[in-house]
Short mmCIF file of C-alpha atoms in Angstrom, two decimals:
data_model
loop_
_atom_site.label_atom_id
_atom_site.label_comp_id
_atom_site.label_asym_id
_atom_site.label_seq_id
_atom_site.Cartn_x
_atom_site.Cartn_y
_atom_site.Cartn_z
CA UNK D 1 -20.19 -5.22 -39.94
CA UNK D 2 -21.49 -2.27 -38.58
CA UNK D 3 -22.96 -1.65 -34.65
CA UNK D 4 -26.76 -1.91 -35.87
CA UNK D 5 -26.26 -5.52 -37.84
CA UNK D 6 -24.40 -6.63 -34.57
CA UNK D 7 -27.35 -5.75 -32.54
CA UNK D 8 -29.67 -7.38 -34.71
CA UNK D 9 -27.62 -10.35 -34.29
CA UNK D 10 -27.46 -10.00 -30.84
CA UNK D 11 -31.25 -9.30 -30.46
CA UNK D 12 -31.70 -12.99 -31.65
CA UNK D 13 -30.47 -14.23 -28.10
CA UNK D 14 -33.67 -15.16 -25.74
CA UNK D 15 -35.05 -12.47 -23.35
CA UNK D 16 -31.98 -10.03 -24.43
CA UNK D 17 -31.96 -6.19 -24.34
CA UNK D 18 -29.81 -5.04 -26.83
CA UNK D 19 -28.94 -1.06 -27.13
CA UNK D 20 -26.18 0.54 -29.17
CA UNK D 21 -24.41 3.29 -27.10
CA UNK D 22 -22.20 4.98 -29.96
CA UNK D 23 -19.39 3.99 -32.54
CA UNK D 24 -17.95 0.85 -31.64
CA UNK D 25 -20.08 0.22 -28.26
CA UNK D 26 -22.97 -1.85 -27.94
CA UNK D 27 -24.60 -2.79 -24.34
CA UNK D 28 -26.58 -5.93 -23.94
CA UNK D 29 -28.72 -6.88 -20.78
CA UNK D 30 -29.98 -10.55 -19.87
CA UNK D 31 -31.23 -12.20 -17.01
CA UNK D 32 -28.56 -13.41 -14.18
CA UNK D 33 -29.36 -17.02 -15.09
CA UNK D 34 -28.63 -16.80 -18.86
CA UNK D 35 -25.43 -14.88 -18.55
CA UNK D 36 -23.38 -17.87 -19.06
CA UNK D 37 -24.84 -18.83 -22.21
CA UNK D 38 -24.79 -14.99 -23.38
CA UNK D 39 -21.04 -14.69 -22.95
CA UNK D 40 -20.68 -17.97 -24.56
CA UNK D 41 -22.96 -16.68 -27.63
CA UNK D 42 -20.71 -13.60 -27.80
CA UNK D 43 -17.50 -15.28 -27.65
CA UNK D 44 -18.66 -17.36 -30.83
CA UNK D 45 -19.37 -14.15 -32.13
CA UNK D 46 -16.04 -13.07 -32.21
CA UNK D 47 -15.94 -11.01 -28.74
CA UNK D 48 -12.72 -13.21 -27.55
CA UNK D 49 -11.03 -10.60 -25.16
CA UNK D 50 -12.62 -10.01 -21.72
CA UNK D 51 -11.47 -6.63 -20.89
CA UNK D 52 -12.49 -6.32 -17.23
CA UNK D 53 -15.57 -7.39 -14.84
CA UNK D 54 -17.14 -3.87 -13.63
CA UNK D 55 -19.40 -3.93 -10.85
CA UNK D 56 -22.31 -1.38 -10.07
CA UNK D 57 -24.01 -1.07 -6.83
CA UNK D 58 -28.01 0.19 -7.37
CA UNK D 59 -28.51 0.27 -3.57
CA UNK D 60 -32.32 1.96 -4.55
CA UNK D 61 -33.17 -1.48 -6.64
CA UNK D 62 -31.37 -3.73 -4.43
CA UNK D 63 -29.18 -5.29 -6.69
CA UNK D 64 -25.50 -5.54 -8.02
CA UNK D 65 -24.72 -5.19 -11.60
CA UNK D 66 -21.99 -6.95 -13.19
CA UNK D 67 -20.69 -5.54 -16.84
CA UNK D 68 -18.78 -7.90 -18.62
CA UNK D 69 -16.68 -5.86 -20.58
CA UNK D 70 -15.99 -7.71 -24.09
CA UNK D 71 -13.74 -6.67 -26.98
CA UNK D 72 -13.18 -8.22 -30.41
CA UNK D 73 -9.77 -7.48 -32.07
CA UNK D 74 -11.64 -8.76 -35.43
CA UNK D 75 -14.51 -6.34 -35.73
CA UNK D 76 -12.98 -3.35 -33.27
CA UNK D 77 -16.27 -3.63 -31.52
CA UNK D 78 -16.86 -3.30 -27.87
CA UNK D 79 -20.11 -5.00 -25.95
CA UNK D 80 -21.26 -4.68 -22.39
CA UNK D 81 -22.80 -7.50 -21.23
CA UNK D 82 -24.78 -6.63 -18.19
CA UNK D 83 -26.46 -8.97 -15.73
CA UNK D 84 -27.92 -8.21 -12.09
CA UNK D 85 -27.71 -10.00 -9.12
CA UNK D 86 -29.80 -9.65 -6.08
CA UNK D 87 -28.06 -7.75 -3.27
CA UNK D 88 -29.06 -9.30 -0.29
CA UNK D 89 -27.74 -12.85 -1.88
CA UNK D 90 -24.59 -11.77 -3.84
CA UNK D 91 -23.80 -15.01 -5.36
CA UNK D 92 -23.06 -15.68 -9.31
CA UNK D 93 -21.42 -18.13 -11.55
CA UNK D 94 -17.65 -17.92 -12.49
CA UNK D 95 -16.44 -17.31 -16.15
CA UNK D 96 -13.46 -18.97 -15.85
CA UNK D 97 -14.01 -21.69 -18.06
CA UNK D 98 -14.51 -19.12 -20.63
CA UNK D 99 -11.87 -16.84 -19.92
CA UNK D 100 -8.98 -17.76 -17.50
CA UNK D 101 -8.32 -13.92 -16.74
CA UNK D 102 -11.85 -13.77 -15.48
CA UNK D 103 -10.09 -15.61 -12.08
CA UNK D 104 -8.22 -12.19 -11.45
CA UNK D 105 -11.24 -9.64 -12.34
CA UNK D 106 -13.45 -11.72 -10.27
CA UNK D 107 -11.11 -11.49 -7.12
CA UNK D 108 -11.40 -7.97 -7.36
CA UNK D 109 -15.27 -7.82 -7.43
CA UNK D 110 -15.39 -10.64 -4.39
CA UNK D 111 -12.91 -8.09 -2.49
CA UNK D 112 -14.50 -4.97 -3.34
CA UNK D 113 -17.96 -5.80 -3.59
CA UNK D 114 -18.38 -9.06 -1.48
CA UNK D 115 -19.61 -11.01 -4.51
CA UNK D 116 -18.90 -14.25 -4.14
CA UNK D 117 -18.36 -16.27 -7.74
CA UNK D 118 -19.25 -20.37 -7.53
CA UNK D 119 -16.36 -22.11 -9.08
CA UNK D 120 -13.71 -19.66 -8.87
CA UNK D 121 -11.16 -21.27 -6.45
CA UNK D 122 -8.97 -18.22 -5.20
CA UNK D 123 -10.99 -15.46 -4.39
CA UNK D 124 -8.08 -14.46 -1.47
CA UNK D 125 -8.07 -10.36 -1.70
CA UNK D 126 -5.23 -8.30 -3.01
CA UNK D 127 -4.70 -5.49 -0.82
CA UNK D 128 -7.33 -6.03 1.93
CA UNK D 129 -5.73 -8.71 3.69
CA UNK D 130 -6.94 -7.40 7.15
CA UNK D 131 -10.26 -6.35 6.57
CA UNK D 132 -12.54 -5.99 9.41
CA UNK D 133 -15.80 -3.80 7.92
CA UNK D 134 -18.22 -4.57 5.11
CA UNK D 135 -16.87 -4.28 1.38
CA UNK D 136 -15.13 -0.81 0.67
CA UNK D 137 -16.65 -0.27 -2.52
CA UNK D 138 -20.64 -0.82 -1.36
CA UNK D 139 -22.37 2.44 -1.41
CA UNK D 140 -23.34 1.89 2.00
CA UNK D 141 -19.91 1.92 2.95
CA UNK D 142 -18.93 5.33 4.87
CA UNK D 143 -15.14 5.69 4.75
CA UNK D 144 -14.94 9.13 6.50
CA UNK D 145 -16.83 6.95 9.31
CA UNK D 146 -14.38 4.35 9.06
CA UNK D 147 -11.14 6.42 8.70
CA UNK D 148 -12.43 7.87 11.80
CA UNK D 149 -12.54 4.85 14.16
CA UNK D 150 -10.26 2.55 12.67
CA UNK D 151 -7.14 5.16 12.23
CA UNK D 152 -7.53 8.25 13.71
CA UNK D 153 -8.80 6.79 16.90
CA UNK D 154 -5.01 5.24 17.42
CA UNK D 155 -3.19 7.25 19.51
CA UNK D 156 -0.15 9.01 19.20
CA UNK D 157 3.02 6.99 20.61
CA UNK D 158 5.38 9.37 22.17
CA UNK D 159 2.90 11.91 23.78
CA UNK D 160 3.10 10.92 27.49
CA UNK D 161 -0.53 10.10 28.99
CA UNK O 1 40.67 8.60 34.60
CA UNK O 2 37.50 10.51 33.29
CA UNK O 3 34.64 11.01 35.75
CA UNK O 4 31.82 9.32 33.71
CA UNK O 5 27.95 10.53 34.86
CA UNK O 6 25.87 7.96 35.29
CA UNK O 7 23.25 9.50 32.51
CA UNK O 8 26.13 9.66 30.13
CA UNK O 9 27.08 6.20 30.66
CA UNK O 10 23.48 5.13 29.95
CA UNK O 11 23.17 7.41 26.86
CA UNK O 12 26.63 5.92 25.68
CA UNK O 13 25.59 2.39 26.41
CA UNK O 14 22.32 2.49 24.78
CA UNK O 15 23.74 4.17 21.61
CA UNK O 16 26.13 1.20 21.69
CA UNK O 17 29.00 3.93 21.13
CA UNK O 18 31.29 2.95 24.23
CA UNK O 19 34.09 0.83 25.03
CA UNK O 20 34.41 -0.36 28.30
CA UNK O 21 38.32 -0.91 29.44
CA UNK O 22 39.53 -2.39 32.77
CA UNK O 23 42.39 -1.38 34.28
CA UNK O 24 43.56 -1.19 37.87
CA UNK O 25 41.65 1.89 39.16
CA UNK O 26 38.23 0.06 38.14
CA UNK O 27 36.34 -0.18 35.14
CA UNK O 28 36.67 3.14 32.42
CA UNK O 29 34.19 3.91 29.75
CA UNK O 30 35.49 5.30 26.69
CA UNK O 31 33.51 6.61 24.09
CA UNK O 32 34.60 7.43 20.76
CA UNK O 33 30.62 8.58 19.73
CA UNK O 34 31.77 11.38 17.56
CA UNK O 35 33.87 9.68 15.41
CA UNK O 36 31.75 6.83 14.96
CA UNK O 37 28.40 9.09 14.53
CA UNK O 38 30.89 11.05 11.66
CA UNK O 39 31.12 7.45 9.85
CA UNK O 40 27.77 6.62 10.41
CA UNK O 41 26.60 9.97 8.67
CA UNK O 42 28.96 9.60 5.74
CA UNK O 43 28.07 5.96 4.20
CA UNK O 44 24.60 5.78 5.11
CA UNK O 45 23.03 3.09 2.80
CA UNK O 46 19.42 3.04 2.31
CA UNK O 47 16.83 0.19 1.19
CA UNK O 48 15.99 -0.25 -2.35
CA UNK O 49 12.40 -0.32 -1.67
CA UNK O 50 9.57 2.00 -2.70
CA UNK O 51 6.04 2.68 -1.60
CA UNK O 52 3.12 4.92 -3.44
CA UNK O 53 4.82 7.76 -5.86
CA UNK O 54 7.87 8.93 -4.46
CA UNK O 55 9.93 6.27 -5.81
CA UNK O 56 10.03 8.37 -9.20
CA UNK O 57 12.10 11.27 -7.64
CA UNK O 58 14.49 8.67 -6.71
CA UNK O 59 15.50 8.38 -9.94
CA UNK O 60 17.25 11.54 -10.60
CA UNK O 61 18.57 11.37 -7.09
CA UNK O 62 20.42 8.08 -7.60
CA UNK O 63 21.85 9.06 -11.09
CA UNK O 64 24.23 11.74 -11.84
CA UNK O 65 21.69 14.95 -11.90
CA UNK O 66 21.81 14.80 -8.27
CA UNK O 67 24.29 12.27 -7.79
CA UNK O 68 23.49 10.95 -4.02
CA UNK O 69 26.77 9.05 -3.71
CA UNK O 70 28.59 12.04 -3.07
CA UNK O 71 27.30 11.71 0.36
CA UNK O 72 28.11 8.38 0.81
CA UNK O 73 24.75 6.88 0.03
CA UNK O 74 23.67 4.37 -2.05
CA UNK O 75 20.90 1.92 -2.59
CA UNK O 76 21.20 -1.73 -0.95
CA UNK O 77 19.03 -4.59 -1.89
CA UNK O 78 18.85 -6.11 1.32
CA UNK O 79 17.66 -4.16 5.01
CA UNK O 80 20.13 -6.27 6.78
CA UNK O 81 22.85 -4.05 5.40
CA UNK O 82 21.14 -0.94 5.30
CA UNK O 83 21.12 2.22 7.64
CA UNK O 84 18.18 4.26 6.09
CA UNK O 85 14.52 3.30 5.07
CA UNK O 86 12.65 5.83 3.01
CA UNK O 87 9.00 5.79 3.07
CA UNK O 88 8.02 7.15 -0.46
CA UNK O 89 4.55 7.76 -0.30
CA UNK O 90 1.19 6.55 0.66
CA UNK O 91 1.29 3.58 2.94
CA UNK O 92 -1.61 0.98 3.28
CA UNK O 93 -2.02 -1.87 5.87
CA UNK O 94 -0.37 -4.31 3.37
CA UNK O 95 2.61 -2.48 2.66
CA UNK O 96 3.03 -1.27 6.63
CA UNK O 97 3.39 -4.76 7.25
CA UNK O 98 6.23 -5.34 4.91
CA UNK O 99 7.40 -1.95 6.10
CA UNK O 100 7.80 -2.84 9.73
CA UNK O 101 9.53 -6.12 8.88
CA UNK O 102 12.07 -4.49 6.80
CA UNK O 103 12.49 -2.50 9.68
CA UNK O 104 13.22 -4.58 12.02
CA UNK O 105 15.48 -6.51 10.57
CA UNK O 106 17.48 -3.59 10.12
CA UNK O 107 20.68 -3.06 12.34
CA UNK O 108 20.94 -0.08 14.73
CA UNK O 109 21.74 2.39 14.25
CA UNK O 110 18.70 2.93 11.44
CA UNK O 111 16.63 5.80 10.35
CA UNK O 112 13.58 6.58 8.85
CA UNK O 113 13.04 9.37 6.29
CA UNK O 114 8.95 10.09 5.13
CA UNK O 115 8.23 11.40 2.17
CA UNK O 116 5.79 13.89 1.12
CA UNK O 117 2.20 14.67 2.91
CA UNK O 118 1.03 11.00 2.75
CA UNK O 119 3.31 9.73 5.55
CA UNK O 120 2.28 12.97 7.79
CA UNK O 121 -1.26 13.25 7.98
CA UNK O 122 -2.43 11.09 4.98
CA UNK O 123 -2.19 13.85 2.26
CA UNK O 124 -4.95 13.62 -0.21
CA UNK O 125 -5.83 10.16 0.53
CA UNK O 126 -6.58 11.30 4.40
CA UNK O 127 -10.34 9.78 3.94
CA UNK O 128 -9.47 6.61 1.80
CA UNK O 129 -10.20 3.19 3.49
CA UNK O 130 -7.15 1.73 2.79
CA UNK O 131 -4.16 4.34 3.99
CA UNK O 132 -3.06 4.56 7.22
CA UNK O 133 -2.89 8.50 8.28
CA UNK O 134 0.02 8.90 10.09
CA UNK O 135 2.87 6.87 9.80
CA UNK O 136 4.88 8.03 13.51
CA UNK O 137 1.96 5.96 15.08
CA UNK O 138 3.50 2.72 13.85
CA UNK O 139 7.14 3.55 13.05
CA UNK O 140 9.42 6.29 14.52
CA UNK O 141 10.01 8.97 12.20
CA UNK O 142 13.44 11.01 12.16
CA UNK O 143 12.74 13.36 9.32
CA UNK O 144 9.61 14.28 6.99
CA UNK O 145 9.50 15.94 3.99
CA UNK O 146 6.60 17.79 3.23
CA UNK O 147 5.36 18.34 -0.29
CA UNK O 148 3.35 16.22 -2.95
CA UNK O 149 5.94 14.90 -4.23
CA UNK O 150 9.22 16.91 -3.12
CA UNK O 151 11.58 17.69 -5.78
CA UNK O 152 14.98 16.15 -5.30
CA UNK O 153 16.50 19.53 -3.73
CA UNK O 154 14.08 18.95 -1.12
CA UNK O 155 15.43 15.73 -0.57
CA UNK O 156 19.14 16.16 -0.76
CA UNK O 157 18.15 19.13 1.95
CA UNK O 158 16.57 16.81 4.06
CA UNK O 159 19.62 14.23 4.05
CA UNK O 160 21.93 17.11 4.85
CA UNK O 161 19.47 17.73 8.19
CA UNK O 162 19.52 14.05 8.70
CA UNK O 163 23.38 14.00 8.83
CA UNK O 164 23.49 16.96 11.34
CA UNK O 165 21.18 14.84 13.11
CA UNK O 166 23.13 12.00 13.30
CA UNK O 167 26.23 14.15 14.43
CA UNK O 168 24.54 15.83 16.93
CA UNK O 169 22.69 12.75 18.56
CA UNK O 170 19.30 13.82 17.75
CA UNK O 171 18.51 11.28 15.16
CA UNK O 172 17.24 8.81 17.86
CA UNK O 173 14.36 6.89 16.18
CA UNK O 174 15.50 3.41 16.89
CA UNK O 175 16.00 4.22 20.40
CA UNK O 176 12.51 5.30 20.65
CA UNK O 177 10.93 2.36 19.07
CA UNK O 178 13.30 0.50 21.82
CA UNK O 179 11.77 2.74 24.62
CA UNK O 180 8.09 2.63 23.69
CA UNK O 181 8.05 -0.67 21.52
CA UNK O 182 4.90 -1.96 23.58
CA UNK O 183 2.99 1.15 22.25
CA UNK O 184 4.15 1.10 19.16
CA UNK O 185 3.43 -2.98 18.89
CA UNK O 186 -0.22 -2.23 20.35
CA UNK O 187 -0.84 0.44 17.70
CA UNK O 188 0.17 -1.96 14.79
CA UNK O 189 -1.79 -4.87 16.04
CA UNK O 190 -4.89 -2.70 16.01
CA UNK O 191 -4.58 -2.66 12.18
CA UNK O 192 -3.16 -6.05 11.91
CA UNK O 193 -5.40 -9.32 12.32
CA UNK O 194 -2.86 -11.45 11.62
CA UNK O 195 0.99 -11.14 10.75
CA UNK O 196 1.48 -13.50 7.42
#
């Protein structure tokens, strides 16, 4: 099957916006409340591998975008399933029931962007054990200011006061 | 009986390199620091622990091309049997916690060698949100190797330097850690919310 045939099939899903990006890549946008159904719909179509969950901070729109990167070994085809959630209430449902590996990807999105996935039992951070600021991958996080306040403010030990 | 000055006594006692012998004249303090330092510098065992990207430079160093074992050095799996800790690249807060745990388990005398520009001042990660920039705010460092990454030749040169420093008594990082323990701990606790 070609990309256009796939796109036509995906457009049958209610409220979806489908666009062929290039050879082997299709983007599909759905409203947030239909994301889980769309993922199941795509999985039934043969997109059985959840490669990654990407997260984009659209700070001017006040929204986070979650991009579920799906791959089909059967058709050698990639689909980006995109949903948008409000920035001031970053909550979404987990996709662990479809792909157990979603737990790891959701952990990362929670650590770096502060998105809470309901139903995911393990959202402990990988690296940022002692994090005290807003999540570091958000657009309004000022890395330079944070480094100045956190690391550069610490005095050298052996300079006599 | 050889007259031993007070500062000398303190230094020898603090370096744990003297013996006290009691005879009828009183207490005699004999130092065999030179011999001990010579033995120490020729049998450095390093903790087999790598952070960041410098670990890749250790492979040619350990194997036949640069053959670290001719200096009496070889990797050791446990910190409690090691003398040398290599910090081979950038350090983030989570890693720093493990490094401090490792360092504090090592017996005296112990030495720290920091690889590359990242432990010196952050290097390319100078404005990263998670890498600590200056390692010597949290741990005493004996020898720095500049470069990103340093070649095995410069690492061998650094080991050579460290051996000279041990022989002359200048490699005193572990003594500084004891002396400024409160300040090091205060700096570490500024970063850590909880220890484990």
